[in-house]
Short mmCIF file of C-alpha atoms in Angstrom, two decimals:
data_model
loop_
_atom_site.label_atom_id
_atom_site.label_comp_id
_atom_site.label_asym_id
_atom_site.label_seq_id
_atom_site.Cartn_x
_atom_site.Cartn_y
_atom_site.Cartn_z
CA MET A 1 -36.79 26.72 26.90
CA GLU A 2 -33.54 28.57 26.16
CA VAL A 3 -30.40 28.40 28.89
CA GLU A 4 -27.07 28.74 29.13
CA ALA A 5 -25.71 25.36 29.79
CA SER A 6 -22.13 26.02 31.25
CA LYS A 7 -24.03 28.13 34.01
CA LEU A 8 -26.69 25.65 34.95
CA ASP A 9 -26.37 24.41 38.84
CA ARG A 10 -28.58 21.54 40.14
CA PRO A 11 -31.59 23.71 40.61
CA ALA A 12 -31.46 25.10 37.03
CA LEU A 13 -31.07 21.68 35.50
CA VAL A 14 -34.19 20.54 37.43
CA GLU A 15 -36.01 22.85 35.66
CA PHE A 16 -34.78 22.21 32.58
CA ALA A 17 -35.85 18.72 33.20
CA ARG A 18 -39.22 19.68 34.12
CA ASP A 19 -40.00 21.71 30.92
CA SER A 20 -38.61 18.41 28.40
CA ILE A 21 -40.31 16.44 30.16
CA SER A 22 -43.53 18.82 30.31
CA ARG A 23 -43.04 19.07 26.36
CA GLY A 24 -42.03 15.17 25.46
CA SER A 25 -44.61 13.08 27.49
CA LYS A 26 -47.46 14.36 28.95
CA SER A 27 -47.95 10.51 30.09
CA PHE A 28 -44.63 10.16 31.98
CA ARG A 29 -44.69 13.74 33.33
CA PHE A 30 -47.89 13.03 34.94
CA ALA A 31 -47.20 9.95 36.70
CA SER A 32 -44.09 11.49 37.97
CA ARG A 33 -45.98 14.20 40.01
CA LEU A 34 -46.80 11.27 42.46
CA PHE A 35 -43.42 10.94 43.41
CA ASP A 36 -41.47 12.46 46.79
CA ARG A 37 -40.13 15.71 45.47
CA THR A 38 -36.54 14.19 45.72
CA THR A 39 -37.07 11.05 43.36
CA ARG A 40 -39.48 13.13 41.12
CA GLU A 41 -36.75 15.66 40.61
CA ARG A 42 -33.78 13.00 39.49
CA VAL A 43 -36.45 11.38 37.25
CA TRP A 44 -37.23 14.24 35.48
CA LEU A 45 -33.02 14.92 35.59
CA LEU A 46 -32.72 11.06 34.09
CA TYR A 47 -35.42 11.73 31.24
CA ALA A 48 -34.20 15.13 30.17
CA TRP A 49 -30.88 12.55 29.08
CA CYS A 50 -33.04 10.16 27.39
CA ARG A 51 -35.55 12.51 25.48
CA LYS A 52 -32.25 14.78 24.72
CA CYS A 53 -30.40 11.39 23.25
CA ASP A 54 -34.01 10.21 21.25
CA ASP A 55 -34.12 13.21 19.57
CA MET A 56 -29.97 13.73 18.66
CA ALA A 57 -30.67 10.26 16.86
CA ASP A 58 -34.20 10.71 14.74
CA GLY A 59 -33.96 14.93 14.25
CA GLN A 60 -36.79 15.07 16.78
CA ASP A 61 -37.75 17.67 19.23
CA HIS A 62 -39.11 16.42 22.35
CA GLY A 63 -40.70 13.40 20.11
CA GLY A 64 -43.06 13.75 16.99
CA ALA A 65 -42.47 13.00 13.40
CA MET A 66 -39.14 12.12 12.71
CA ALA A 67 -36.48 14.11 10.64
CA VAL A 68 -34.04 12.26 7.94
CA VAL A 69 -30.27 12.52 9.87
CA ASP A 70 -27.81 12.69 7.63
CA ASP A 71 -24.97 11.90 9.90
CA PRO A 72 -26.25 9.25 12.10
CA LEU A 73 -22.92 7.66 13.02
CA GLU A 74 -21.71 11.25 13.94
CA ARG A 75 -23.91 11.70 15.86
CA LEU A 76 -23.88 8.20 18.08
CA ALA A 77 -20.87 9.95 18.11
CA VAL A 78 -21.11 12.56 20.27
CA ILE A 79 -24.15 11.23 22.75
CA ARG A 80 -21.13 8.74 23.57
CA ASP A 81 -18.32 11.26 24.20
CA LEU A 82 -21.16 13.82 26.04
CA THR A 83 -22.72 10.13 28.18
CA ALA A 84 -18.91 9.44 29.36
CA LYS A 85 -18.23 13.04 30.03
CA ALA A 86 -21.10 13.04 32.85
CA MET A 87 -20.71 9.91 33.83
CA ALA A 88 -17.26 11.06 34.39
CA GLY A 89 -18.45 14.48 36.51
CA GLU A 90 -17.50 16.60 34.23
CA PRO A 91 -19.44 19.57 32.52
CA THR A 92 -20.00 18.99 29.04
CA GLY A 93 -21.41 22.48 27.73
CA GLU A 94 -25.16 20.18 27.51
CA PRO A 95 -27.81 20.72 29.69
CA ALA A 96 -29.39 17.75 29.48
CA PHE A 97 -26.43 15.48 29.61
CA ASP A 98 -25.60 17.56 32.86
CA CYS A 99 -28.60 16.22 33.83
CA LEU A 100 -27.19 12.77 33.82
CA GLY A 101 -24.61 13.97 35.22
CA VAL A 102 -25.99 14.66 38.06
CA VAL A 103 -28.34 12.01 39.02
CA ALA A 104 -25.34 9.64 38.28
CA ARG A 105 -23.51 11.53 41.43
CA GLU A 106 -26.59 11.01 43.48
CA CYS A 107 -28.37 7.31 42.65
CA GLY A 108 -24.82 5.12 42.04
CA LEU A 109 -26.08 4.67 38.14
CA THR A 110 -23.14 3.50 36.14
CA HIS A 111 -21.61 3.56 33.06
CA LYS A 112 -23.06 -0.02 31.94
CA MET A 113 -26.17 1.10 32.22
CA ALA A 114 -25.88 4.24 30.42
CA ASP A 115 -24.24 2.24 27.46
CA ASP A 116 -26.70 -0.42 27.33
CA VAL A 117 -29.38 2.25 26.44
CA ILE A 118 -26.98 4.28 24.43
CA GLU A 119 -27.10 0.71 21.95
CA GLY A 120 -30.44 1.39 21.51
CA PHE A 121 -29.86 3.85 19.41
CA ALA A 122 -27.31 2.33 18.15
CA LEU A 123 -28.91 -0.41 16.64
CA ASP A 124 -31.34 2.39 14.34
CA ALA A 125 -27.89 4.59 13.56
CA ALA A 126 -27.10 0.36 11.58
CA ASP A 127 -30.94 0.73 10.05
CA TRP A 128 -31.53 -2.62 11.95
CA HIS A 129 -34.01 -4.85 11.53
CA PRO A 130 -35.49 -7.23 13.80
CA ARG A 131 -35.57 -10.68 11.69
CA ARG A 132 -36.74 -12.69 14.93
CA GLU A 133 -38.79 -12.40 17.66
CA THR A 134 -35.49 -12.46 20.49
CA ASP A 135 -34.18 -9.27 18.21
CA LEU A 136 -37.01 -7.74 19.13
CA TYR A 137 -37.18 -8.19 22.38
CA ARG A 138 -33.13 -6.98 22.83
CA TYR A 139 -34.11 -4.05 21.09
CA CYS A 140 -36.94 -3.96 23.31
CA TYR A 141 -34.38 -3.92 26.62
CA HIS A 142 -32.34 -1.51 24.95
CA VAL A 143 -34.05 1.60 24.19
CA ALA A 144 -36.28 1.18 26.78
CA GLY A 145 -35.48 -1.70 29.42
CA ALA A 146 -32.49 -0.35 30.71
CA VAL A 147 -33.94 3.12 30.62
CA GLY A 148 -36.65 0.82 33.48
CA VAL A 149 -33.85 -0.34 34.88
CA MET A 150 -32.03 2.99 35.47
CA MET A 151 -35.27 4.81 36.49
CA ALA A 152 -35.69 1.87 39.16
CA VAL A 153 -32.36 2.70 40.70
CA VAL A 154 -33.13 6.64 41.33
CA MET A 155 -36.26 5.10 42.38
CA GLY A 156 -34.02 3.84 45.47
CA VAL A 157 -33.46 -0.03 44.30
CA SER A 158 -29.36 -0.97 44.93
CA PRO A 159 -28.06 -1.79 41.96
CA GLU A 160 -27.42 -5.21 43.06
CA GLU A 161 -31.16 -6.24 44.29
CA GLU A 162 -31.41 -8.28 40.44
CA ALA A 163 -34.61 -9.67 40.52
CA THR A 164 -36.46 -6.33 41.31
CA LEU A 165 -34.36 -4.32 38.52
CA ASP A 166 -35.38 -7.15 36.29
CA ARG A 167 -39.16 -6.88 36.85
CA ALA A 168 -37.93 -3.02 35.85
CA CYS A 169 -36.62 -4.05 33.10
CA ASP A 170 -39.81 -5.68 32.18
CA LEU A 171 -41.94 -2.64 32.62
CA GLY A 172 -39.78 -1.17 30.07
CA LEU A 173 -40.51 -4.09 27.35
CA ALA A 174 -44.13 -3.13 28.25
CA PHE A 175 -43.86 0.36 27.29
CA GLN A 176 -41.83 -0.05 24.31
CA LEU A 177 -44.10 -2.71 22.71
CA ALA A 178 -47.20 -0.93 23.12
CA ASN A 179 -45.25 1.98 21.76
CA ILE A 180 -44.14 -0.34 18.53
CA ALA A 181 -47.84 -1.20 18.71
CA ARG A 182 -49.31 1.87 18.90
CA ASP A 183 -46.11 3.80 15.79
CA ILE A 184 -46.18 1.23 13.02
CA ALA A 185 -47.58 3.54 10.41
CA GLU A 186 -45.38 6.41 11.77
CA ASP A 187 -42.01 4.35 11.68
CA ASP A 188 -43.14 3.11 7.69
CA ALA A 189 -42.81 6.98 7.07
CA ALA A 190 -39.86 7.07 8.43
CA GLY A 191 -38.63 4.34 6.89
CA ARG A 192 -38.39 1.73 9.91
CA CYS A 193 -39.90 -1.56 10.50
CA TYR A 194 -39.71 -3.39 13.72
CA LEU A 195 -42.04 -5.99 13.37
CA PRO A 196 -39.91 -9.59 12.73
CA ASP A 197 -39.58 -10.61 9.68
CA ASP A 198 -41.01 -14.34 11.00
CA TRP A 199 -43.90 -12.62 11.83
CA LEU A 200 -44.19 -11.31 8.69
CA ALA A 201 -43.40 -14.38 7.01
CA THR A 202 -45.64 -16.24 9.23
CA LEU A 203 -49.18 -13.99 8.08
CA ASP A 204 -47.43 -13.85 4.03
CA ILE A 205 -46.20 -10.20 4.44
CA SER A 206 -43.42 -9.32 2.36
CA PRO A 207 -41.27 -6.62 3.27
CA GLY A 208 -42.27 -3.35 2.81
CA GLU A 209 -45.65 -3.95 2.16
CA HIS A 210 -47.18 -3.78 5.88
CA MET A 211 -48.65 -0.72 5.26
CA ARG A 212 -50.46 -1.86 2.23
CA PRO A 213 -54.62 -1.29 2.70
CA HIS A 214 -55.17 -5.13 1.41
CA ASN A 215 -52.62 -6.06 4.95
CA ARG A 216 -54.85 -4.21 7.35
CA LYS A 217 -56.68 -7.69 8.84
CA LYS A 218 -52.79 -9.05 9.31
CA LEU A 219 -51.28 -6.21 10.90
CA ALA A 220 -54.63 -6.22 13.10
CA LEU A 221 -52.79 -9.21 13.73
CA ILE A 222 -49.54 -8.53 14.58
CA GLY A 223 -51.36 -5.40 16.76
CA ARG A 224 -52.53 -7.86 18.72
CA TRP A 225 -49.82 -10.15 19.34
CA LEU A 226 -47.34 -7.40 20.35
CA ALA A 227 -50.34 -5.82 22.87
CA ASP A 228 -50.52 -9.43 23.75
CA GLU A 229 -46.98 -9.28 24.93
CA ALA A 230 -47.02 -5.71 26.05
CA GLU A 231 -49.37 -7.06 28.67
CA GLN A 232 -47.53 -9.67 30.21
CA TYR A 233 -44.16 -7.84 30.48
CA GLU A 234 -46.59 -5.71 32.56
CA ALA A 235 -48.02 -8.33 34.34
CA SER A 236 -44.71 -9.23 35.93
CA ALA A 237 -43.55 -5.35 36.20
CA ARG A 238 -46.65 -5.31 38.72
CA ILE A 239 -44.80 -7.76 40.72
CA GLY A 240 -42.17 -6.11 41.19
CA ALA A 241 -43.01 -3.05 42.08
CA VAL A 242 -43.86 -4.68 45.84
CA ALA A 243 -40.33 -3.70 46.72
CA LEU A 244 -40.54 0.08 45.94
CA PRO A 245 -41.26 2.58 48.18
CA PHE A 246 -45.04 3.53 48.67
CA ARG A 247 -44.93 6.83 46.43
CA ALA A 248 -42.63 4.86 43.75
CA ARG A 249 -45.20 2.33 44.13
CA TRP A 250 -48.03 3.92 43.55
CA ALA A 251 -46.20 6.29 40.74
CA VAL A 252 -44.91 3.21 38.95
CA LEU A 253 -48.59 1.87 39.19
CA SER A 254 -50.17 4.09 37.61
CA ALA A 255 -47.31 4.48 34.86
CA ALA A 256 -47.76 1.12 33.59
CA GLY A 257 -52.16 1.30 33.77
CA ILE A 258 -51.45 4.59 31.50
CA TYR A 259 -48.94 2.96 29.18
CA GLY A 260 -50.90 -0.36 29.28
CA ASP A 261 -53.97 1.40 27.97
CA ILE A 262 -52.42 2.60 24.77
CA ALA A 263 -51.80 -1.13 24.05
CA ARG A 264 -54.93 -2.13 24.73
CA GLN A 265 -56.69 0.45 22.44
CA VAL A 266 -54.41 -1.23 19.79
CA ARG A 267 -56.36 -4.14 20.33
CA ARG A 268 -59.60 -3.44 20.43
CA ALA A 269 -58.93 -0.91 17.33
CA GLY A 270 -58.15 -3.55 14.98
CA PRO A 271 -57.35 -2.79 12.25
CA LYS A 272 -58.50 0.57 12.55
CA ALA A 273 -55.62 1.46 15.07
CA TRP A 274 -53.25 3.51 12.54
CA ASP A 275 -56.65 5.68 11.88
CA HIS A 276 -55.49 8.34 13.79
CA ARG A 277 -52.38 8.47 16.76
CA ILE A 278 -53.73 6.84 20.02
CA TYR A 279 -53.41 8.22 23.60
CA THR A 280 -54.83 7.57 26.84
CA SER A 281 -57.22 10.83 27.89
CA LYS A 282 -56.63 12.81 31.37
CA PRO A 283 -60.04 11.16 32.74
CA GLU A 284 -58.36 7.68 31.84
CA LYS A 285 -55.29 8.96 33.12
CA PHE A 286 -57.13 10.05 36.78
CA ARG A 287 -59.01 6.71 36.66
CA TRP A 288 -55.50 4.88 36.67
CA VAL A 289 -53.97 6.68 39.37
CA LYS A 290 -56.68 6.11 41.41
CA THR A 291 -56.32 2.55 40.56
CA ALA A 292 -52.96 2.62 41.15
CA PHE A 293 -53.22 4.03 44.90
CA ALA A 294 -55.59 1.43 45.45
CA ASP A 295 -53.10 -1.51 44.56
CA ALA A 296 -50.05 0.00 45.77
CA VAL A 297 -51.74 0.07 49.35
CA ALA A 298 -52.52 -3.54 49.32
CA ASN A 299 -49.36 -4.07 47.69
CA ASN A 300 -50.60 -7.53 46.84
CA PRO A 301 -50.15 -8.06 42.76
CA ARG A 302 -51.57 -11.06 40.94
CA PRO A 303 -49.22 -13.94 40.52
CA MET A 304 -48.16 -15.13 37.21
CA ASP A 305 -46.32 -18.11 35.84
CA ARG A 306 -42.81 -15.91 33.86
CA ARG A 307 -41.42 -19.06 32.19
CA GLY A 308 -40.83 -18.49 28.74
CA LEU A 309 -40.90 -14.24 28.65
CA TRP A 310 -37.75 -12.37 27.25
CA THR A 311 -35.15 -11.66 30.23
CA ARG A 312 -32.14 -9.38 30.02
CA ALA A 313 -29.26 -11.80 30.81
CA LYS A 314 -29.79 -12.83 27.20
CA THR A 315 -28.51 -9.86 25.93
#
């Protein structure tokens, strides 16, 4: 979508953001239809900023194959600068960042929330790799859990409601763990690995050797570990959805099921999980929307013992 950024008003920014989410995430776009109009537009606006930052950091165009970025630190500096201007209410000349400015003013998003997301791009720019399992969760927080916190505020949760924001963070963690499980092969092709060293050592997999054919059964076990963890955080997030307005709760529960299916498919596929890209089909998405509607009406999620799960307070 070609636009002249400096002349965009709110309706034009919303249209830009709608196009961005349509191109960048079919699953998220699908679930976003369940929000009321105002919330839906705000979700799109926030997504547009997240998508643009991600594309700038990884040399992508609305996701897809990553390209080699020659100037990662310079791009990170640009992201920080444009984000700071947007949060200060200044025009940036970049529509995705102006989208952030609009939704931040309307919903009370803070500099700290935006900075926590940008820290995830900083980790990638530094060629970061998790040594321990707790490092993995810290990364998942910055690239997805922190986005969940911002999305919750956009949906009407007060920035002071820490317990509900923690559960929103959990949903982001679940999404990212599912993404990592699905994208192990793609990340390896781009020179990245988000599997903790202590997990690889436990299975006697040498650094950089996890995609070797002789390690495929061991890798399937790691895929199962990631899927199991994603399922735990998804269950925790469902508890937090109780506090959301009905349509927001319906959308969140739909997204939880749709994205959760990615992790579940990785677990079921075992060693074949990376033979082709896993996705949730349209019929399966509709099934989750139907299931989520009933769950949103009942608003009585299954209780769980959250002890032992990572929390954003540990960042």
